Short mmCIF file of C-alpha atoms and ligand atoms in Angstrom, two decimals:
data_model
loop_
_atom_site.label_atom_id
_atom_site.label_comp_id
_atom_site.label_asym_id
_atom_site.label_seq_id
_atom_site.Cartn_x
_atom_site.Cartn_y
_atom_site.Cartn_z
CA MET Q 1 64.27 52.66 25.53
CA GLU Q 2 63.32 53.01 21.87
CA ALA Q 3 66.00 50.44 21.28
CA THR Q 4 65.24 47.96 23.29
CA ARG Q 5 61.98 48.27 21.41
CA ASN Q 6 64.02 47.62 18.11
CA THR Q 7 65.11 45.30 19.66
CA LEU Q 8 62.67 43.46 20.50
CA ARG Q 9 60.55 43.89 17.08
CA ARG Q 10 64.34 42.30 15.50
CA ILE Q 11 63.63 39.36 18.32
CA GLY Q 12 60.77 39.22 17.44
CA ALA Q 13 60.29 39.54 13.13
CA ILE Q 14 63.71 36.33 13.83
CA ALA Q 15 61.32 34.83 15.40
CA ALA Q 16 58.61 34.70 13.33
CA VAL Q 17 60.87 34.01 10.11
CA GLY Q 18 62.32 30.48 12.50
CA PHE Q 19 58.92 30.07 12.79
CA ALA Q 20 57.53 29.97 9.17
CA ALA Q 21 61.04 28.22 8.37
CA ALA Q 22 59.84 25.64 10.89
CA SER Q 23 56.48 24.86 9.85
CA LEU Q 24 57.45 23.77 5.65
CA LEU Q 25 59.75 21.17 7.80
CA LEU Q 26 57.47 19.89 10.67
CA PRO Q 27 56.70 16.64 9.76
CA ASP Q 28 51.77 15.30 9.26
CA GLY Q 29 50.48 15.72 12.92
CA ASP Q 30 51.64 18.66 13.37
CA ALA Q 31 51.75 20.77 10.85
CA LEU Q 32 47.96 18.77 11.26
CA ALA Q 33 48.30 20.18 14.22
CA GLN Q 34 48.96 24.22 12.91
CA GLN Q 35 46.06 23.89 10.34
CA GLY Q 36 43.56 24.01 13.70
CA LYS Q 37 40.49 22.75 13.65
CA VAL Q 38 37.93 21.83 10.91
CA LYS Q 39 34.98 24.13 11.54
CA ILE Q 40 32.48 22.20 11.13
CA GLY Q 41 28.77 24.49 10.80
CA LEU Q 42 26.02 22.59 12.00
CA MET Q 43 22.90 24.42 10.24
CA LEU Q 44 19.30 22.50 10.88
CA PRO Q 45 16.04 22.70 12.63
CA TYR Q 46 16.14 22.31 16.97
CA THR Q 47 12.23 23.74 16.40
CA GLY Q 48 9.21 23.28 14.75
CA THR Q 49 7.37 20.92 12.69
CA TYR Q 50 10.95 19.56 12.25
CA ALA Q 51 12.96 19.53 15.20
CA ALA Q 52 13.05 15.88 16.09
CA LEU Q 53 14.51 15.71 12.67
CA GLY Q 54 17.65 18.39 13.17
CA THR Q 55 18.34 16.51 16.18
CA ALA Q 56 18.62 12.72 14.77
CA ILE Q 57 20.83 14.60 12.03
CA THR Q 58 23.25 15.77 14.20
CA ASN Q 59 23.34 12.71 16.81
CA GLY Q 60 23.62 10.57 13.54
CA PHE Q 61 26.42 13.73 11.58
CA LYS Q 62 28.38 13.06 15.90
CA LEU Q 63 28.38 9.62 15.99
CA ALA Q 64 30.33 8.64 12.70
CA ILE Q 65 32.32 11.31 13.84
CA ASP Q 66 32.51 9.63 16.93
CA GLU Q 67 33.46 6.12 15.64
CA ASN Q 68 36.18 8.11 13.17
CA GLY Q 69 38.01 8.94 16.97
CA GLY Q 70 36.78 11.05 16.89
CA LYS Q 71 38.94 13.32 14.69
CA LEU Q 72 38.66 14.47 10.64
CA GLY Q 73 42.07 13.92 8.62
CA GLY Q 74 43.55 13.27 11.53
CA ARG Q 75 42.65 16.96 13.05
CA ASP Q 76 40.10 17.75 15.77
CA ILE Q 77 36.58 19.05 15.20
CA GLU Q 78 34.95 22.25 16.64
CA TYR Q 79 30.97 22.13 15.88
CA PHE Q 80 29.47 25.64 15.54
CA THR Q 81 25.05 25.16 15.89
CA VAL Q 82 23.02 27.51 14.46
CA ASP Q 83 18.61 26.78 14.76
CA ASP Q 84 17.70 27.29 11.09
CA GLU Q 85 13.64 27.49 11.78
CA SER Q 86 13.09 25.69 8.60
CA ASP Q 87 12.39 29.19 7.98
CA PRO Q 88 13.23 30.44 4.21
CA ALA Q 89 13.63 33.55 4.95
CA LYS Q 90 16.17 34.06 7.50
CA ALA Q 91 18.06 31.33 5.36
CA PRO Q 92 21.12 33.36 3.88
CA ASP Q 93 21.41 35.32 7.26
CA ASN Q 94 21.69 32.03 8.68
CA ALA Q 95 23.82 30.66 6.74
CA ASN Q 96 26.22 33.33 6.67
CA LYS Q 97 27.20 33.98 9.61
CA LEU Q 98 28.50 30.46 10.03
CA ILE Q 99 30.32 31.23 6.62
CA LYS Q 100 31.78 34.73 7.74
CA ARG Q 101 31.95 34.96 11.63
CA ASP Q 102 32.15 31.70 12.82
CA GLN Q 103 34.38 30.78 9.39
CA VAL Q 104 33.60 27.12 9.10
CA ASP Q 105 35.14 25.10 6.81
CA VAL Q 106 31.90 23.14 5.94
CA LEU Q 107 28.28 23.97 5.63
CA VAL Q 108 25.79 20.75 7.21
CA GLY Q 109 22.06 21.23 6.14
CA THR Q 110 18.91 21.50 6.22
CA VAL Q 111 15.64 19.37 6.48
CA HIS Q 112 13.55 22.16 4.57
CA SER Q 113 13.85 22.52 0.88
CA GLY Q 114 13.29 26.23 1.47
CA VAL Q 115 15.62 26.73 3.28
CA ALA Q 116 18.39 24.05 1.89
CA LEU Q 117 17.75 25.59 -2.20
CA ALA Q 118 18.64 28.89 0.03
CA MET Q 119 21.96 27.94 2.04
CA SER Q 120 23.34 26.28 -1.41
CA LYS Q 121 22.52 29.64 -2.81
CA VAL Q 122 24.61 31.41 -1.03
CA ALA Q 123 27.20 28.44 -0.42
CA ARG Q 124 27.84 28.56 -3.94
CA ASP Q 125 28.59 31.86 -3.16
CA ASN Q 126 31.43 31.81 -1.61
CA ASN Q 127 32.74 27.96 -2.34
CA THR Q 128 31.74 26.95 1.17
CA LEU Q 129 31.43 23.24 0.98
CA LEU Q 130 28.09 21.88 1.92
CA ILE Q 131 26.96 18.65 2.38
CA ILE Q 132 23.12 18.20 2.71
CA PRO Q 133 21.61 15.33 4.60
CA ASN Q 134 17.56 15.90 4.59
CA ALA Q 135 16.11 18.48 2.32
CA GLY Q 136 15.72 16.59 -1.18
CA ALA Q 137 14.81 19.70 -3.80
CA ASP Q 138 15.48 17.47 -7.01
CA GLU Q 139 17.52 21.20 -8.58
CA ILE Q 140 19.94 21.57 -6.26
CA THR Q 141 21.67 18.84 -7.70
CA GLY Q 142 19.70 19.65 -10.97
CA PRO Q 143 19.90 22.77 -13.00
CA LEU Q 144 21.43 23.81 -9.10
CA CYS Q 145 24.05 21.45 -9.40
CA ALA Q 146 27.98 22.59 -7.92
CA ALA Q 147 31.74 21.30 -7.56
CA ASN Q 148 30.85 22.08 -3.76
CA VAL Q 149 27.74 20.92 -3.20
CA PHE Q 150 27.02 17.04 -2.28
CA ARG Q 151 23.35 15.15 -1.02
CA THR Q 152 23.18 12.31 1.29
CA SER Q 153 19.29 11.88 1.30
CA PHE Q 154 17.03 11.57 -1.79
CA SER Q 155 16.26 14.38 -4.34
CA ASN Q 156 12.22 14.10 -3.18
CA SER Q 157 10.51 13.39 -6.64
CA GLN Q 158 13.16 9.59 -6.42
CA MET Q 159 9.91 8.49 -3.39
CA GLY Q 160 7.09 10.05 -5.54
CA ILE Q 161 8.25 7.69 -8.60
CA ALA Q 162 9.00 5.04 -6.36
CA MET Q 163 5.56 4.70 -5.19
CA GLY Q 164 3.52 5.40 -7.96
CA LYS Q 165 5.04 2.43 -9.53
CA VAL Q 166 3.75 0.18 -6.62
CA MET Q 167 -0.02 2.04 -6.96
CA ALA Q 168 -0.14 1.79 -10.48
CA GLU Q 169 1.32 -1.94 -10.08
CA GLN Q 170 -1.95 -2.73 -8.47
CA LYS Q 171 -3.78 -1.90 -10.73
CA LYS Q 172 -4.85 1.50 -8.57
CA LYS Q 173 -7.15 3.87 -11.07
CA THR Q 174 -7.55 7.26 -9.57
CA ALA Q 175 -5.70 8.85 -6.70
CA VAL Q 176 -5.37 12.45 -4.37
CA THR Q 177 -2.47 13.68 -2.78
CA LEU Q 178 -2.11 15.83 -0.56
CA THR Q 179 1.15 17.51 1.31
CA TRP Q 180 2.55 20.97 2.74
CA LYS Q 181 2.83 23.52 -0.97
CA TYR Q 182 6.68 24.32 -1.25
CA ALA Q 183 9.07 22.23 -3.33
CA ALA Q 184 9.31 19.66 -0.94
CA GLY Q 185 5.71 18.68 -0.81
CA ASP Q 186 5.25 19.68 -4.74
CA GLU Q 187 8.30 17.43 -5.73
CA SER Q 188 6.91 14.46 -4.12
CA VAL Q 189 3.31 14.71 -5.95
CA GLY Q 190 4.80 15.63 -8.80
CA GLY Q 191 6.83 12.59 -8.84
CA PHE Q 192 4.12 10.20 -7.70
CA LYS Q 193 1.68 11.69 -10.99
CA GLU Q 194 4.14 11.15 -13.41
CA SER Q 195 5.13 7.27 -12.60
CA PHE Q 196 1.20 6.29 -11.72
CA GLU Q 197 -0.03 7.74 -14.61
CA ALA Q 198 2.70 6.37 -17.04
CA GLY Q 199 1.84 3.00 -15.06
CA GLY Q 200 -2.28 3.71 -16.44
CA GLY Q 201 -3.35 5.26 -13.60
CA LYS Q 202 -4.91 9.31 -13.06
CA VAL Q 203 -4.35 11.99 -10.22
CA ILE Q 204 -7.77 13.33 -9.52
CA LYS Q 205 -7.02 16.14 -7.69
CA GLU Q 206 -3.98 17.38 -6.04
CA LEU Q 207 -4.46 18.80 -2.70
CA SER Q 208 -2.36 21.44 -0.28
CA LEU Q 209 -1.93 23.44 2.12
CA PRO Q 210 1.13 25.48 3.54
CA PHE Q 211 3.82 24.56 5.64
CA PRO Q 212 3.70 23.63 8.85
CA GLN Q 213 -0.15 23.54 9.10
CA VAL Q 214 -2.38 21.57 10.62
CA GLU Q 215 -5.62 22.26 9.69
CA PHE Q 216 -6.67 18.48 7.92
CA GLN Q 217 -10.32 18.66 8.43
CA SER Q 218 -11.27 20.06 5.21
CA TYR Q 219 -9.29 17.84 3.55
CA LEU Q 220 -10.41 15.37 4.78
CA THR Q 221 -13.93 16.25 4.22
CA GLU Q 222 -12.57 16.00 0.12
CA ILE Q 223 -10.87 13.32 0.24
CA ALA Q 224 -14.26 11.49 1.62
CA ALA Q 225 -16.45 12.84 -0.94
CA LEU Q 226 -13.67 12.21 -4.17
CA LYS Q 227 -13.49 8.47 -3.06
CA PRO Q 228 -10.56 7.84 -4.57
CA ASP Q 229 -8.69 3.78 -5.13
CA VAL Q 230 -5.18 5.33 -3.31
CA VAL Q 231 -4.35 9.13 -1.17
CA TYR Q 232 -0.64 9.97 -1.49
CA VAL Q 233 0.82 11.91 0.12
CA PHE Q 234 3.98 14.28 1.90
CA PHE Q 235 4.88 14.92 5.08
CA ALA Q 236 7.35 14.89 7.91
CA GLY Q 237 7.55 15.86 11.69
CA GLY Q 238 5.54 16.90 13.44
CA GLY Q 239 3.08 17.42 10.83
CA ALA Q 240 3.05 13.63 10.39
CA VAL Q 241 2.29 12.39 13.86
CA LYS Q 242 -0.89 14.20 13.48
CA PHE Q 243 -1.75 14.22 9.83
CA VAL Q 244 -2.07 10.16 9.85
CA LYS Q 245 -4.46 10.04 13.47
CA ASP Q 246 -7.01 12.34 11.78
CA TYR Q 247 -6.85 10.54 8.27
CA ALA Q 248 -7.65 7.86 11.00
CA ALA Q 249 -9.84 9.26 13.72
CA ALA Q 250 -11.77 10.58 11.00
CA GLY Q 251 -12.53 6.74 9.60
CA LEU Q 252 -10.66 7.02 5.90
CA ASN Q 253 -7.99 4.46 6.73
CA LYS Q 254 -10.84 2.39 7.04
CA THR Q 255 -11.95 2.80 3.02
CA ILE Q 256 -9.60 4.40 1.18
CA PRO Q 257 -5.58 3.21 1.40
CA LEU Q 258 -3.35 5.86 3.14
CA VAL Q 259 -0.14 5.86 0.75
CA GLY Q 260 3.45 7.70 1.36
CA ALA Q 261 6.99 8.86 0.94
CA GLY Q 262 8.56 7.27 4.23
CA PHE Q 263 8.77 10.38 6.40
CA LEU Q 264 4.70 9.55 6.17
CA THR Q 265 6.24 7.18 8.87
CA ASP Q 266 10.13 7.52 9.96
CA GLY Q 267 10.31 8.60 12.89
CA THR Q 268 6.85 9.45 14.20
CA LEU Q 269 5.36 5.84 14.76
CA GLU Q 270 6.05 6.16 18.98
CA ALA Q 271 3.12 8.52 19.12
CA GLN Q 272 1.66 7.62 16.16
CA GLY Q 273 0.77 4.14 17.65
CA GLU Q 274 -2.20 2.31 16.34
CA ALA Q 275 -3.18 5.18 13.74
CA ALA Q 276 -0.21 4.25 11.96
CA GLN Q 277 -0.61 0.34 11.44
CA GLY Q 278 -0.13 -1.62 8.04
CA LEU Q 279 -0.01 2.00 5.98
CA LEU Q 280 2.85 1.58 3.44
CA THR Q 281 5.24 3.94 2.46
CA THR Q 282 7.73 4.36 0.08
CA LEU Q 283 12.25 5.65 0.99
CA HIS Q 284 15.48 4.90 0.60
CA TYR Q 285 16.11 3.05 4.45
CA GLY Q 286 13.90 0.71 6.83
CA ASP Q 287 14.71 -0.11 9.96
CA GLY Q 288 15.14 -3.57 9.88
CA LEU Q 289 17.83 -4.07 7.05
CA ASN Q 290 19.21 -7.08 7.23
CA ASN Q 291 22.78 -6.43 6.68
CA PRO Q 292 26.37 -5.89 8.90
CA LYS Q 293 26.45 -2.28 8.84
CA ASN Q 294 22.76 -1.63 9.87
CA ASN Q 295 22.97 -3.73 12.78
CA ALA Q 296 26.56 -2.31 13.70
CA PHE Q 297 24.81 1.12 13.69
CA ARG Q 298 21.22 0.82 15.24
CA ALA Q 299 23.26 -0.54 18.20
CA ALA Q 300 26.07 2.01 18.75
CA TYR Q 301 22.73 4.71 18.36
CA MET Q 302 20.84 3.25 20.90
CA LYS Q 303 23.98 2.49 22.78
CA ALA Q 304 25.09 6.58 22.33
CA PHE Q 305 21.68 8.33 21.94
CA LYS Q 306 18.85 5.65 24.14
CA SER Q 307 16.67 5.93 21.68
CA GLU Q 308 15.26 3.87 17.67
CA PRO Q 309 17.63 6.05 14.02
CA ASP Q 310 15.08 6.87 12.14
CA VAL Q 311 16.31 7.71 8.40
CA TYR Q 312 17.21 11.68 9.67
CA ALA Q 313 20.71 10.00 12.19
CA VAL Q 314 21.60 7.24 8.36
CA GLN Q 315 21.30 10.91 6.37
CA GLY Q 316 23.03 12.66 8.72
CA TYR Q 317 26.02 9.43 9.96
CA ASP Q 318 26.62 8.91 5.86
CA ALA Q 319 27.01 12.40 5.30
CA ALA Q 320 29.53 12.38 7.87
CA GLN Q 321 30.53 9.31 6.20
CA LEU Q 322 31.38 11.45 2.87
CA LEU Q 323 32.87 13.90 4.59
CA ILE Q 324 35.53 11.53 5.75
CA VAL Q 325 36.19 10.78 2.53
CA GLY Q 326 36.89 13.66 1.08
CA VAL Q 327 38.94 14.98 4.27
CA ASN Q 328 41.53 11.32 4.48
CA ALA Q 329 41.72 12.38 0.59
CA VAL Q 330 43.24 15.36 1.08
CA LYS Q 331 45.33 15.00 5.22
CA GLY Q 332 43.45 17.51 6.33
CA ASP Q 333 44.47 20.15 4.21
CA MET Q 334 41.06 21.71 3.68
CA GLY Q 335 42.35 23.78 0.47
CA LYS Q 336 43.09 20.92 -1.56
CA ARG Q 337 39.36 21.57 -2.98
CA ALA Q 338 39.58 19.46 -5.84
CA GLU Q 339 40.75 15.65 -4.59
CA LEU Q 340 38.31 16.74 -1.41
CA VAL Q 341 35.76 16.89 -3.68
CA ALA Q 342 36.58 14.42 -6.40
CA ALA Q 343 36.99 11.71 -3.30
CA MET Q 344 33.41 12.29 -2.26
CA GLY Q 345 32.35 12.72 -6.06
CA ALA Q 346 33.92 9.57 -6.48
CA ALA Q 347 32.93 7.55 -2.83
CA LYS Q 348 31.31 4.72 -2.27
CA LEU Q 349 29.87 4.73 1.18
CA ASP Q 350 29.26 1.18 3.13
CA SER Q 351 25.13 3.00 4.85
CA PRO Q 352 22.45 1.51 6.57
CA ARG Q 353 20.14 2.28 4.26
CA GLY Q 354 23.07 -0.60 1.73
CA SER Q 355 24.69 0.84 -1.18
CA LEU Q 356 25.52 4.54 -1.77
CA ALA Q 357 27.54 6.24 -4.72
CA LEU Q 358 26.05 9.44 -5.78
CA ASN Q 359 25.49 10.45 -9.15
CA ARG Q 360 26.75 13.70 -11.27
CA GLY Q 361 24.76 15.69 -9.58
CA HIS Q 362 26.26 14.20 -6.39
CA ASN Q 363 22.96 13.22 -5.19
CA PRO Q 364 22.32 9.56 -3.69
CA ILE Q 365 22.06 6.55 -6.75
CA HIS Q 366 20.25 3.54 -4.08
CA ASP Q 367 17.53 1.55 -3.53
CA ILE Q 368 14.03 2.50 -2.23
CA TYR Q 369 12.29 -0.03 -0.75
CA LEU Q 370 9.15 -0.59 -0.37
CA ARG Q 371 7.34 0.01 3.61
CA LYS Q 372 4.56 -1.73 5.18
CA VAL Q 373 4.43 0.00 9.25
CA GLU Q 374 4.48 -3.09 11.96
CA GLY Q 375 4.45 -2.38 15.98
CA LYS Q 376 6.90 0.39 15.77
CA GLU Q 377 8.90 -0.60 13.05
CA ASN Q 378 8.61 0.42 9.28
CA LYS Q 379 9.58 -3.36 7.69
CA VAL Q 380 10.85 -3.28 4.47
CA ILE Q 381 8.19 -5.59 1.96
CA GLY Q 382 10.91 -5.43 -1.48
CA ILE Q 383 12.56 -3.13 -2.66
CA ALA Q 384 10.25 -0.10 -5.16
CA VAL Q 385 12.59 0.68 -7.47
CA LYS Q 386 16.31 -0.79 -7.57
CA ASN Q 387 19.44 1.65 -8.08
CA LEU Q 388 17.00 4.60 -8.66
CA THR Q 389 19.80 7.69 -10.06
CA ASP Q 390 17.93 11.03 -10.46
CA PRO Q 391 18.61 11.85 -13.95
CA PRO Q 392 21.41 15.18 -13.16
CA ARG Q 393 18.47 17.45 -15.79
CA GLY Q 394 20.92 20.72 -16.06
CA CYS Q 395 23.63 19.63 -14.51
CA LYS Q 396 26.84 21.09 -15.99
CA LEU Q 397 28.98 19.39 -13.90
C1 BEZ V 1 12.49 18.65 2.18
O1 BEZ V 1 11.77 20.11 2.50
O2 BEZ V 1 12.90 18.30 1.70
C2 BEZ V 1 11.92 17.67 3.51
C3 BEZ V 1 11.33 17.87 4.46
C4 BEZ V 1 11.48 16.73 5.50
C5 BEZ V 1 11.70 15.93 4.91
C6 BEZ V 1 12.00 15.18 3.96
C7 BEZ V 1 12.09 15.96 2.65
#
């Protein structure tokens, strides 16, 4: 009996050695199969005020992967999905689950800046590749920048900087700002204030309420009393729908122009209807951008998901495009991290938004468009700032 066991053990050992030796000689395709699937962790909001944003990002991401034959660097893909609920307190646990339990090769997320700040810390601590397809927290590609952290969306101050410049050029003298009180809103409003005041305007009051509250009435009353030349806001998702409707219901859209970061009217026009007509916003995307990539992207998205894409879908699509560049450069070998991130950092993407490159901190350099709501479209009426980069202040890369 013992002799049989020893013989079996020896056969097992010989087979293992033979298998290992053979795998060194495997041609590319077989070697890739040996590495198994590329595991992608999608950590996004699928409930709450940002739920639609998480879904659009997921759709856009999967569309680009499907257009790449459903593979990455020749390898099949397995998705792991977590609903982060836009809750920063749950973010470390959620990110750790994907990294430690599911052993993902890459984390993709998220929408909310507070959640993304926590995710990026976990990604840095574990040296996990992270691609951010929305959350704009300036710090992530500034002082907290890292070789393994990339963003395909924007930084929060970019949209405010662009709109502050446009409003100053339109000779508006006074502004009131209103936002949810967290990194995204603070930085968006900060960008607006910086360029509006540099252009000769004055922000006379900065109003805010906790995320994701939508009781706007007292703020609207205060705005009516202050009578600024313009109101700049940061809201997105379900909160943006409610704010635009409340602003119109209070009659303020007839007396005080409302402008905002483009999230105010992106993916929301169906629900906002008449209340959104004529609103000016700044964003790195516009529905009707007439370039071949955007036309093809919009048609493919509509065919796949039976709905119009928005900026979030574009950012998810570009997150996958960026990953494809990196994984192709290492022919599917995710262990070649230095080569992979070098290729991602140097990527020039053909994005539906136009051309997209990354700065030293891995944040997009892109045109910021001025858009006007016409019917169900955010119509591009100009370029507010060409090739806007965000100086990666404090980034040591
Ligand atoms: C953010 O939290 O960074 C964010 C959320 C929604 C839209 C834009 C930015």
